């Protein structure tokens, strides 16, 4: 492994992946792209170049550090557009809302190259995964449109019970604050933003801490596709801009993907606990349990992608591996060899798997886990493990890990992989039961009776048990959620439409007068809510 070769001369960057500095001054408010003339935050790419003999992170642009005044202006815009549910957007028919969303998705498709390139420069995601993130987001929006059509079709008929007619539909909740994570700054942000939007809510979008200017190419599309004030964007220091939004008490839904600590800190600022609905995707420490009869080659393959895709920076990543003692040596040997075969380099290079990390101080944070584990008896068992250079950290496989080590319970969110040997299955089971989080788990083995015995205790502790497969969110039509400190609410294409809306009904006791009123409203198409029209 030649780590020095990762960071090359600027001239070695292929023409089509070069970047011109983007100094974003714009933010979207009340249907206008406004220019900010105040302070801006410099953006440093995880990609480094040699400058005057020093390896330094490339400065690729900046984004606005808006103030409290702008924050309140943005809030006002979203509140006005919702207008207590009387706004153009919340009262628009589903068909019309779908039309606007289709217009947005067409415009978004034209920005693929730009957004994909910025994903690579801002967060260091490799080309294949950056393209996948963009395409998956487009597919998610299209699937959301189809799912909403289906929901509308089901809701377009009347219910009749105990002499009462009712039409039951899902209605929007109000103003939604959407905050996404840096590891999927486009996809995961949009998996809350799009369903919230299409259900008739108005949006304040705060991008993640990294992966900000990649949303810049979409501002015009947001402005031109939706009525004014329906989508607003906010940038800056959370303490300055998010506090005023929450303390106003005017945010109806807080959609957040990130840490439980930050989610709770923000949530607590809202003065009306019951008005505020929360939709969270939070931390995880998904364990992988490798039984003694596991197919080692298959397990190694899944554990490599499970623990190291995007350098382990996925909430669903396998973050601790329990291996039966009898096969631990063979597993570790093959796992380490498989890691050695992964290509390191810059995101756009052909076949690159391991790339530099975007987070400030991340290398130190990874080394702290490694050093703490070493001090308590573990070793780095893979070749070159934990070597690092500037923003690049080569994966470290730690073995044998025990519960005294920080890495045993803490979420590393990076390329450090702890392996715990076990001879009694109660060890991983107890780990799962005592964990503060409960998103998913993976089991590797061949004996179906043994696997069945594990499924039952696990499904009541986590929300997805994967058999001979890594943990993952997709397919996006599957429910994605977690227990304990891992999530609040369930996201999937169809579930997300539900979490960002509430069931509302119009009901009437059967009588000649009421029958006539309902008939006239339906016949004359006088209500957007009360309608039996079929959405094709
Ligand atoms: O960061 C958490 C993501 O939801 C993971 O999604 O399993 O598709 O990578 P993924």
Coordinates of C-alpha atoms and ligand atoms in Angstrom, one line a residue:
X1 CA 0.0 0.0 0.0
X2 CA 1.5 3.3 -1.1
X3 CA -0.4 5.9 0.9
X4 CA 1.8 8.8 -0.3
X5 CA 0.5 8.2 -3.8
X6 CA -3.1 9.0 -2.9
X7 CA -2.8 12.7 -3.1
X8 CA -1.5 13.7 -6.5
X9 CA -0.6 16.8 -8.4
X10 CA -3.6 19.0 -9.4
X11 CA -2.6 18.4 -13.0
X12 CA -3.3 14.7 -12.6
X13 CA -7.0 15.3 -12.1
X14 CA -8.9 14.4 -15.2
X15 CA -10.4 17.4 -16.9
X16 CA -14.0 16.3 -16.3
X17 CA -13.6 16.1 -12.6
X18 CA -11.9 19.4 -12.0
X19 CA -13.7 21.9 -10.0
X20 CA -14.0 25.7 -10.0
X21 CA -14.3 27.3 -6.6
X22 CA -18.0 27.9 -5.7
X23 CA -18.6 30.8 -3.4
X24 CA -22.3 30.4 -2.6
X25 CA -23.9 33.6 -1.5
X26 CA -27.4 32.6 -2.3
X27 CA -30.3 31.3 -0.2
X28 CA -33.8 30.6 -1.2
X29 CA -36.6 32.4 0.7
X30 CA -40.1 33.4 -0.2
X31 CA -39.6 32.3 -3.8
X32 CA -36.6 34.4 -4.3
X33 CA -32.9 33.5 -4.5
X34 CA -31.4 36.2 -2.3
X35 CA -27.8 37.2 -2.1
X36 CA -26.1 37.3 1.3
X37 CA -23.3 39.8 1.8
X38 CA -22.2 38.8 5.3
X39 CA -19.7 36.3 6.6
X40 CA -19.2 33.0 4.8
X41 CA -17.7 29.7 5.9
X42 CA -14.8 28.3 3.9
X43 CA -15.2 24.7 2.6
X44 CA -12.2 22.4 2.7
X45 CA -12.4 19.3 0.6
X46 CA -11.1 16.0 2.1
X47 CA -8.9 16.0 -1.0
X48 CA -5.4 17.3 -0.4
X49 CA -2.8 18.8 -2.7
X50 CA 0.9 19.6 -2.2
X51 CA 1.3 23.4 -1.7
X52 CA 4.8 24.8 -1.0
X53 CA 5.9 21.4 0.2
X54 CA 2.9 21.0 2.5
X55 CA 0.0 18.7 1.9
X56 CA -3.2 20.8 2.4
X57 CA -6.9 20.3 2.0
X58 CA -8.2 22.0 -1.1
X59 CA -10.4 25.0 -0.5
X60 CA -13.3 24.5 -2.9
X61 CA -15.7 27.3 -2.0
X62 CA -17.7 28.8 0.8
X63 CA -21.3 29.0 2.0
X64 CA -23.3 31.7 3.8
X65 CA -23.3 32.0 7.6
X66 CA -26.7 33.5 7.9
X67 CA -27.8 35.3 11.1
X68 CA -30.8 35.3 13.3
X69 CA -32.6 37.9 11.2
X70 CA -32.4 35.7 8.1
X71 CA -33.4 32.7 10.1
X72 CA -36.6 34.5 11.1
X73 CA -37.2 35.7 7.6
X74 CA -37.0 32.2 6.3
X75 CA -39.3 30.9 9.1
X76 CA -41.8 33.7 8.2
X77 CA -41.7 32.6 4.6
X78 CA -42.5 29.0 5.3
X79 CA -45.2 30.0 7.8
X80 CA -46.8 32.4 5.3
X81 CA -46.7 29.8 2.5
X82 CA -48.5 27.3 4.8
X83 CA -50.9 30.0 6.0
X84 CA -52.5 27.8 8.7
X85 CA -53.3 25.3 6.0
X86 CA -54.9 27.8 3.7
X87 CA -51.8 28.4 1.5
X88 CA -51.7 27.6 -2.2
X89 CA -49.5 24.5 -1.6
X90 CA -51.4 22.8 1.3
X91 CA -54.7 23.3 -0.5
X92 CA -53.5 22.2 -3.9
X93 CA -54.9 19.0 -5.3
X94 CA -52.6 15.9 -5.1
X95 CA -52.5 15.9 -8.9
X96 CA -51.2 19.4 -9.0
X97 CA -48.6 18.8 -6.3
X98 CA -47.4 15.8 -8.2
X99 CA -47.1 17.9 -11.3
X100 CA -44.8 20.4 -9.5
X101 CA -42.7 17.5 -8.1
X102 CA -42.4 16.0 -11.6
X103 CA -41.2 19.4 -12.9
X104 CA -38.6 19.5 -10.1
X105 CA -37.3 16.0 -10.8
X106 CA -36.9 16.8 -14.5
X107 CA -34.9 19.9 -13.7
X108 CA -32.9 17.9 -11.1
X109 CA -31.9 15.3 -13.6
X110 CA -30.1 17.9 -15.7
X111 CA -27.8 18.6 -12.7
X112 CA -26.5 15.1 -12.3
X113 CA -22.9 15.7 -13.4
X114 CA -22.5 18.8 -11.3
X115 CA -24.0 17.3 -8.1
X116 CA -22.1 14.0 -8.5
X117 CA -18.8 15.9 -8.9
X118 CA -19.6 18.0 -5.8
X119 CA -20.4 14.9 -3.8
X120 CA -16.9 13.6 -4.5
X121 CA -15.2 16.9 -3.7
X122 CA -17.2 17.8 -0.6
X123 CA -17.4 14.4 1.2
X124 CA -15.0 12.2 -0.7
X125 CA -17.5 9.6 -1.8
X126 CA -16.3 7.5 -4.7
X127 CA -17.7 8.1 -8.2
X128 CA -19.8 4.9 -8.3
X129 CA -21.4 5.6 -5.0
X130 CA -21.9 9.3 -5.7
X131 CA -23.7 8.4 -8.9
X132 CA -25.7 5.8 -7.0
X133 CA -26.7 8.4 -4.4
X134 CA -28.0 10.7 -7.2
X135 CA -29.8 8.0 -9.1
X136 CA -31.3 6.4 -6.0
X137 CA -32.6 9.8 -5.0
X138 CA -34.3 10.3 -8.4
X139 CA -35.8 6.8 -8.1
X140 CA -37.0 7.6 -4.6
X141 CA -38.8 10.7 -5.8
X142 CA -40.4 8.8 -8.6
X143 CA -41.5 6.0 -6.3
X144 CA -42.9 8.6 -3.9
X145 CA -45.0 10.0 -6.6
X146 CA -46.4 6.6 -7.5
X147 CA -47.0 5.7 -3.8
X148 CA -48.9 9.0 -3.3
X149 CA -51.1 8.2 -6.3
X150 CA -51.9 4.9 -4.8
X151 CA -52.6 6.5 -1.4
X152 CA -54.9 9.0 -3.0
X153 CA -56.8 6.3 -5.0
X154 CA -57.5 4.4 -1.8
X155 CA -58.6 7.5 0.0
X156 CA -60.9 8.7 -2.7
X157 CA -63.8 6.5 -1.7
X158 CA -66.2 7.1 1.2
X159 CA -66.5 5.0 4.3
X160 CA -69.9 4.3 5.7
X161 CA -70.3 3.1 9.3
X162 CA -73.1 3.3 11.9
X163 CA -75.1 5.7 9.7
X164 CA -72.2 8.1 9.1
X165 CA -70.5 8.8 5.8
X166 CA -66.9 9.8 6.0
X167 CA -64.1 10.6 3.6
X168 CA -60.7 10.0 5.3
X169 CA -57.5 11.4 3.8
X170 CA -54.0 12.4 4.9
X171 CA -53.5 16.1 5.4
X172 CA -50.2 18.0 5.9
X173 CA -48.8 19.0 9.3
X174 CA -47.4 22.4 8.7
X175 CA -43.9 23.8 8.6
X176 CA -41.2 21.1 8.4
X177 CA -37.5 21.7 9.3
X178 CA -35.4 19.1 7.4
X179 CA -31.8 18.5 8.4
X180 CA -29.8 15.8 6.6
X181 CA -26.6 13.9 7.4
X182 CA -23.2 14.5 5.8
X183 CA -22.8 10.9 4.6
X184 CA -25.8 11.0 2.4
X185 CA -26.2 14.8 2.0
X186 CA -28.5 14.5 -1.0
X187 CA -30.2 11.2 -0.6
X188 CA -31.1 11.1 3.0
X189 CA -32.0 14.8 3.1
X190 CA -34.4 14.2 0.2
X191 CA -35.9 11.0 1.8
X192 CA -37.5 13.4 4.3
X193 CA -37.8 16.6 2.3
X194 CA -39.6 15.1 -0.7
X195 CA -42.4 13.2 1.2
X196 CA -42.8 16.1 3.5
X197 CA -43.2 18.4 0.5
X198 CA -45.4 16.3 -1.6
X199 CA -47.9 15.9 1.3
X200 CA -48.5 19.6 1.3
X201 CA -46.1 20.8 4.1
X202 CA -43.8 23.8 3.6
X203 CA -40.1 23.3 4.1
X204 CA -37.0 24.8 5.7
X205 CA -34.0 22.9 4.5
X206 CA -30.8 23.0 6.4
X207 CA -28.0 21.1 4.7
X208 CA -25.7 18.8 6.6
X209 CA -22.3 20.0 8.0
X210 CA -20.5 18.7 4.9
X211 CA -22.1 18.4 1.5
X212 CA -23.6 21.8 1.3
X213 CA -22.8 23.4 -2.0
X214 CA -23.8 20.3 -3.8
X215 CA -27.4 21.4 -3.3
X216 CA -26.7 24.8 -4.8
X217 CA -27.4 23.6 -8.4
X218 CA -30.9 22.7 -7.3
X219 CA -32.0 26.1 -5.9
X220 CA -33.5 27.4 -9.2
X221 CA -35.3 24.1 -9.7
X222 CA -36.9 24.5 -6.2
X223 CA -37.8 28.1 -6.9
X224 CA -39.3 27.4 -10.3
X225 CA -41.2 24.2 -9.5
X226 CA -43.0 25.1 -6.3
X227 CA -45.1 28.1 -5.2
X228 CA -43.2 30.8 -3.4
X229 CA -42.2 30.1 0.2
X230 CA -42.8 26.4 0.0
X231 CA -39.1 25.4 -0.1
X232 CA -36.7 27.6 1.7
X233 CA -33.0 27.0 2.4
X234 CA -31.0 28.0 5.4
X235 CA -27.2 27.9 6.0
X236 CA -24.9 28.6 8.9
X237 CA -24.0 27.8 12.5
X238 CA -26.8 25.7 14.0
X239 CA -26.6 27.6 17.3
X240 CA -27.3 30.9 15.5
X241 CA -29.9 29.8 13.0
X242 CA -31.7 26.8 14.4
X243 CA -32.3 28.2 17.9
X244 CA -34.6 31.0 16.7
X245 CA -36.6 28.6 14.5
X246 CA -37.3 26.2 17.3
X247 CA -37.9 28.7 20.1
X248 CA -40.5 30.4 17.9
X249 CA -42.7 27.4 18.5
X250 CA -43.8 27.6 14.8
X251 CA -42.0 24.5 13.6
X252 CA -44.5 21.6 13.3
X253 CA -42.2 18.8 12.3
X254 CA -38.5 18.3 12.9
X255 CA -37.0 15.8 10.5
X256 CA -33.4 15.0 11.4
X257 CA -30.8 12.4 10.4
X258 CA -27.8 12.6 12.6
X259 CA -26.9 12.0 16.3
X260 CA -29.4 11.6 19.1
X261 CA -27.5 14.1 21.1
X262 CA -28.0 16.9 18.5
X263 CA -31.6 15.8 17.8
X264 CA -32.5 16.1 21.5
X265 CA -30.7 19.4 22.0
X266 CA -32.7 21.0 19.1
X267 CA -36.0 19.3 20.0
X268 CA -35.8 20.6 23.6
X269 CA -35.8 24.2 22.4
X270 CA -39.3 23.9 21.1
X271 CA -41.8 25.3 23.6
X272 CA -44.7 23.2 22.5
X273 CA -43.8 19.5 23.0
X274 CA -47.0 18.1 21.6
X275 CA -47.2 20.4 18.6
X276 CA -43.8 19.3 17.4
X277 CA -43.7 16.0 15.6
X278 CA -40.2 14.4 15.2
X279 CA -38.9 12.1 12.5
X280 CA -35.4 10.9 13.3
X281 CA -32.8 8.6 11.9
X282 CA -30.1 8.5 14.6
X283 CA -27.1 6.5 15.7
X284 CA -26.5 2.8 15.4
X285 CA -23.9 0.1 16.3
X286 CA -25.1 -2.7 14.1
X287 CA -23.5 -6.0 15.2
X288 CA -22.6 -8.9 13.0
X289 CA -22.7 -12.4 14.5
X290 CA -20.6 -15.0 12.7
X291 CA -21.5 -18.5 13.7
X292 CA -19.1 -21.4 13.7
X293 CA -20.6 -22.9 10.5
X294 CA -20.6 -19.7 8.5
X295 CA -19.5 -19.7 4.9
X296 CA -16.4 -17.7 5.5
X297 CA -15.9 -16.4 2.0
X298 CA -19.4 -15.1 1.8
X299 CA -19.2 -13.6 5.3
X300 CA -15.9 -11.9 4.5
X301 CA -17.4 -10.4 1.3
X302 CA -20.5 -9.0 3.2
X303 CA -18.4 -7.8 6.1
X304 CA -16.1 -5.8 3.9
X305 CA -18.9 -4.0 2.1
X306 CA -20.9 -3.8 5.4
X307 CA -18.1 -2.2 7.4
X308 CA -16.2 -0.3 4.8
X309 CA -18.5 1.1 2.1
X310 CA -17.9 4.8 2.1
X311 CA -15.2 4.2 4.7
X312 CA -17.6 2.9 7.3
X313 CA -19.5 6.2 7.3
X314 CA -23.0 4.8 7.1
X315 CA -25.5 4.6 9.9
X316 CA -26.2 1.0 8.8
X317 CA -22.6 -0.1 8.6
X318 CA -21.5 -3.2 10.5
X319 CA -19.8 -1.5 13.5
X320 CA -18.8 -4.6 15.6
X321 CA -18.2 -8.2 14.5
X322 CA -18.7 -11.1 16.9
X323 CA -16.9 -14.2 15.5
X324 CA -17.1 -17.7 16.9
X325 CA -13.7 -18.5 18.5
X326 CA -13.3 -21.7 16.4
X327 CA -13.2 -19.8 13.1
X328 CA -11.8 -16.5 14.3
X329 CA -8.3 -17.0 12.9
X330 CA -9.4 -18.0 9.5
X331 CA -12.0 -15.2 9.4
X332 CA -9.5 -12.6 10.4
X333 CA -6.9 -13.7 7.9
X334 CA -9.4 -13.7 5.0
X335 CA -11.0 -10.4 6.1
X336 CA -7.6 -8.7 6.4
X337 CA -6.6 -10.0 3.0
X338 CA -9.8 -8.8 1.5
X339 CA -9.2 -5.3 2.9
X340 CA -5.7 -5.3 1.5
X341 CA -7.2 -5.9 -1.9
X342 CA -9.3 -2.7 -1.7
X343 CA -8.1 0.1 -3.9
X344 CA -7.3 3.4 -2.1
X345 CA -7.3 6.7 -3.9
X346 CA -9.2 9.8 -5.0
X347 CA -13.0 9.4 -5.5
X348 CA -13.0 9.6 -9.3
X349 CA -10.3 7.0 -9.9
X350 CA -11.5 3.8 -11.5
X351 CA -12.4 1.1 -8.9
X352 CA -11.4 3.1 -5.8
X353 CA -13.1 1.9 -2.6
X354 CA -11.3 3.7 0.2
X355 CA -11.1 7.5 0.1
X356 CA -10.1 10.5 2.3
X357 CA -12.5 11.4 5.1
X358 CA -14.3 14.8 5.2
X359 CA -14.8 15.3 9.0
X360 CA -12.5 17.7 10.9
X361 CA -10.4 15.8 13.4
X362 CA -11.6 12.4 12.2
X363 CA -8.2 10.9 12.0
X364 CA -7.4 11.7 15.6
X365 CA -10.8 10.4 16.6
X366 CA -10.1 7.1 14.8
X367 CA -6.6 6.8 16.3
X368 CA -8.1 7.4 19.8
X369 CA -10.2 4.2 19.4
X370 CA -7.2 2.3 18.1
X371 CA -4.9 3.4 20.9
X372 CA -7.5 2.9 23.6
X373 CA -8.1 -0.7 22.3
X374 CA -4.3 -1.4 22.1
X375 CA -3.8 -0.2 25.7
X376 CA -6.5 -2.6 26.8
X377 CA -5.1 -5.7 25.0
X378 CA -6.2 -5.6 21.4
X379 CA -4.0 -5.5 18.3
X380 CA -4.3 -4.0 14.9
X381 CA -4.3 -7.3 13.0
X382 CA -4.4 -6.2 9.3
X383 CA -1.5 -5.1 7.3
X384 CA -1.0 -1.3 7.4
X385 CA -4.1 -0.9 9.6
X386 CA -4.4 2.6 11.1
X387 CA -1.8 4.2 8.9
X388 CA -2.8 7.6 8.0
X389 CA -1.9 10.7 6.0
X390 CA -3.7 14.0 6.4
X391 CA -7.4 13.2 5.7
X392 CA -6.8 9.5 4.8
X393 CA -7.1 6.7 7.3
X394 CA -6.4 3.2 6.3
X395 CA -8.9 0.7 7.9
X396 CA -7.8 -0.8 11.2
X397 CA -9.1 -4.2 12.2
X398 CA -8.9 -4.6 16.0
X399 CA -8.8 -8.0 17.7
X400 CA -9.6 -9.3 20.3
X401 CA -11.9 -6.5 21.4
X402 CA -13.6 -6.6 24.8
X403 CA -16.2 -4.5 26.7
X404 CA -13.6 -2.4 28.4
X405 CA -12.7 -0.7 25.2
X406 CA -14.4 2.5 23.9
X407 CA -14.9 0.9 20.5
X408 CA -17.0 -1.8 22.0
X409 CA -20.0 0.5 22.6
X410 CA -19.3 3.8 20.8
X411 CA -20.3 4.4 17.2
X412 CA -17.0 4.9 15.3
X413 CA -18.7 6.0 12.0
X414 CA -15.4 5.4 10.2
X415 CA -12.9 2.7 9.1
X416 CA -12.1 1.0 12.5
X417 CA -13.5 -2.5 12.8
X418 CA -13.6 -4.2 16.2
X419 CA -13.8 -8.0 16.3
X420 CA -15.0 -9.8 19.4
X421 CA -14.4 -13.6 19.8
X422 CA -17.2 -15.6 21.4
X423 CA -17.8 -19.1 22.4
X424 CA -21.3 -18.6 23.9
X425 CA -24.0 -17.1 21.8
X426 CA -25.4 -15.3 24.9
X427 CA -22.4 -12.9 24.5
X428 CA -23.6 -11.2 21.3
X429 CA -27.3 -11.5 22.4
X430 CA -26.5 -9.7 25.7
X431 CA -24.6 -7.1 23.8
X432 CA -27.7 -6.3 21.7
X433 CA -29.9 -6.3 24.7
X434 CA -27.7 -3.9 26.6
X435 CA -27.0 -1.6 23.7
X436 CA -28.4 2.0 23.8
X437 CA -29.3 1.6 20.1
X438 CA -31.2 -0.9 18.1
X439 CA -31.2 -0.5 14.4
X440 CA -30.2 -3.7 12.6
X441 CA -28.1 -6.9 13.0
X442 CA -26.6 -9.5 10.7
X443 CA -26.2 -13.2 11.3
X444 CA -23.9 -15.4 9.3
X445 CA -24.3 -19.2 9.4
X446 CA -25.8 -22.3 7.7
X447 CA -27.8 -24.1 10.3
X448 CA -31.4 -22.9 10.0
X449 CA -32.3 -24.1 13.4
X450 CA -29.5 -22.1 15.0
X451 CA -30.4 -19.1 12.9
X452 CA -34.1 -19.4 13.8
X453 CA -33.2 -19.4 17.5
X454 CA -31.4 -16.1 17.0
X455 CA -34.0 -14.4 14.9
X456 CA -36.7 -14.4 17.6
X457 CA -34.7 -12.6 20.4
X458 CA -33.2 -10.2 17.8
X459 CA -36.3 -9.0 16.1
X460 CA -37.6 -7.6 19.4
X461 CA -34.3 -5.7 19.9
X462 CA -33.6 -4.3 16.5
X463 CA -35.7 -3.5 13.4
X464 CA -34.1 -5.6 10.7
X465 CA -32.3 -8.9 11.0
X466 CA -30.2 -9.7 8.0
X467 CA -29.3 -13.3 7.2
X468 CA -25.9 -13.9 5.5
X469 CA -26.2 -10.3 4.3
X470 CA -24.8 -7.0 5.4
X471 CA -27.0 -4.4 7.1
X472 CA -28.5 -1.8 4.8
X473 CA -31.3 0.6 4.4
X474 CA -32.5 -0.4 0.9
X475 CA -34.6 -1.3 -1.0
X476 CA -36.2 2.0 -0.1
X477 CA -39.6 0.5 -0.2
X478 CA -38.7 -1.5 2.9
X479 CA -39.3 0.0 6.3
X480 CA -36.3 1.7 7.8
X481 CA -36.3 2.4 11.5
X482 CA -34.8 1.6 14.8
X483 CA -35.5 1.0 18.5
X484 CA -34.1 2.8 21.5
X485 CA -31.8 5.7 20.5
X486 CA -31.7 4.7 16.8
X487 CA -34.8 6.3 15.4
X488 CA -38.1 8.0 15.8
X489 CA -40.7 7.1 13.2
X490 CA -40.4 4.8 10.2
X491 CA -39.1 5.8 6.8
X492 CA -39.8 3.9 3.6
X493 CA -41.3 5.3 0.4
X494 CA -44.8 4.7 1.7
X495 CA -44.2 5.2 5.4
X496 CA -42.6 8.6 4.9
X497 CA -45.8 9.9 3.3
X498 CA -47.6 8.9 6.5
X499 CA -45.1 10.3 9.0
X500 CA -45.3 13.7 7.3
X501 CA -49.2 13.8 7.4
X502 CA -52.1 13.2 9.6
X503 CA -55.4 11.5 9.0
X504 CA -58.2 14.0 8.7
X505 CA -61.8 13.2 7.8
X506 CA -65.0 14.8 6.8
X507 CA -68.0 13.0 8.3
X508 CA -71.7 13.5 8.0
X509 CA -74.6 11.7 9.6
X510 CA -76.8 10.3 6.8
X511 CA -79.8 12.5 6.2
X512 CA -81.5 13.9 3.1
X513 CA -79.8 17.3 3.7
X514 CA -76.3 15.9 4.2
X515 CA -76.6 13.5 1.3
X516 CA -77.6 16.4 -0.9
X517 CA -74.7 18.6 0.4
X518 CA -72.1 15.9 -0.2
X519 CA -73.5 15.1 -3.6
X520 CA -73.4 18.8 -4.7
X521 CA -69.8 19.2 -3.5
X522 CA -68.7 16.1 -5.3
X523 CA -70.6 16.8 -8.5
X524 CA -69.4 20.4 -8.8
X525 CA -65.8 19.6 -7.7
X526 CA -66.0 22.2 -5.1
X527 CA -63.5 20.8 -2.6
X528 CA -60.0 19.5 -3.1
X529 CA -60.3 17.3 -0.1
X530 CA -63.8 16.0 -0.6
X531 CA -63.5 14.4 -4.0
X532 CA -63.9 10.9 -5.4
X533 CA -61.9 11.6 -8.5
X534 CA -59.5 8.8 -9.5
X535 CA -55.9 9.8 -9.9
X536 CA -54.5 8.2 -13.1
Ligands
LIG1 O1 -26.4 6.3 6.8 C1 -27.4 5.6 6.8 C2 -28.0 5.2 5.6 O2 -29.4 5.2 5.7 C3 -27.6 4.0 5.1 O3 -28.2 3.6 3.9 O4 -27.7 1.2 4.0 O5 -28.4 2.3 1.9 O6 -26.1 2.8 2.9 P1 -27.5 2.4 3.1

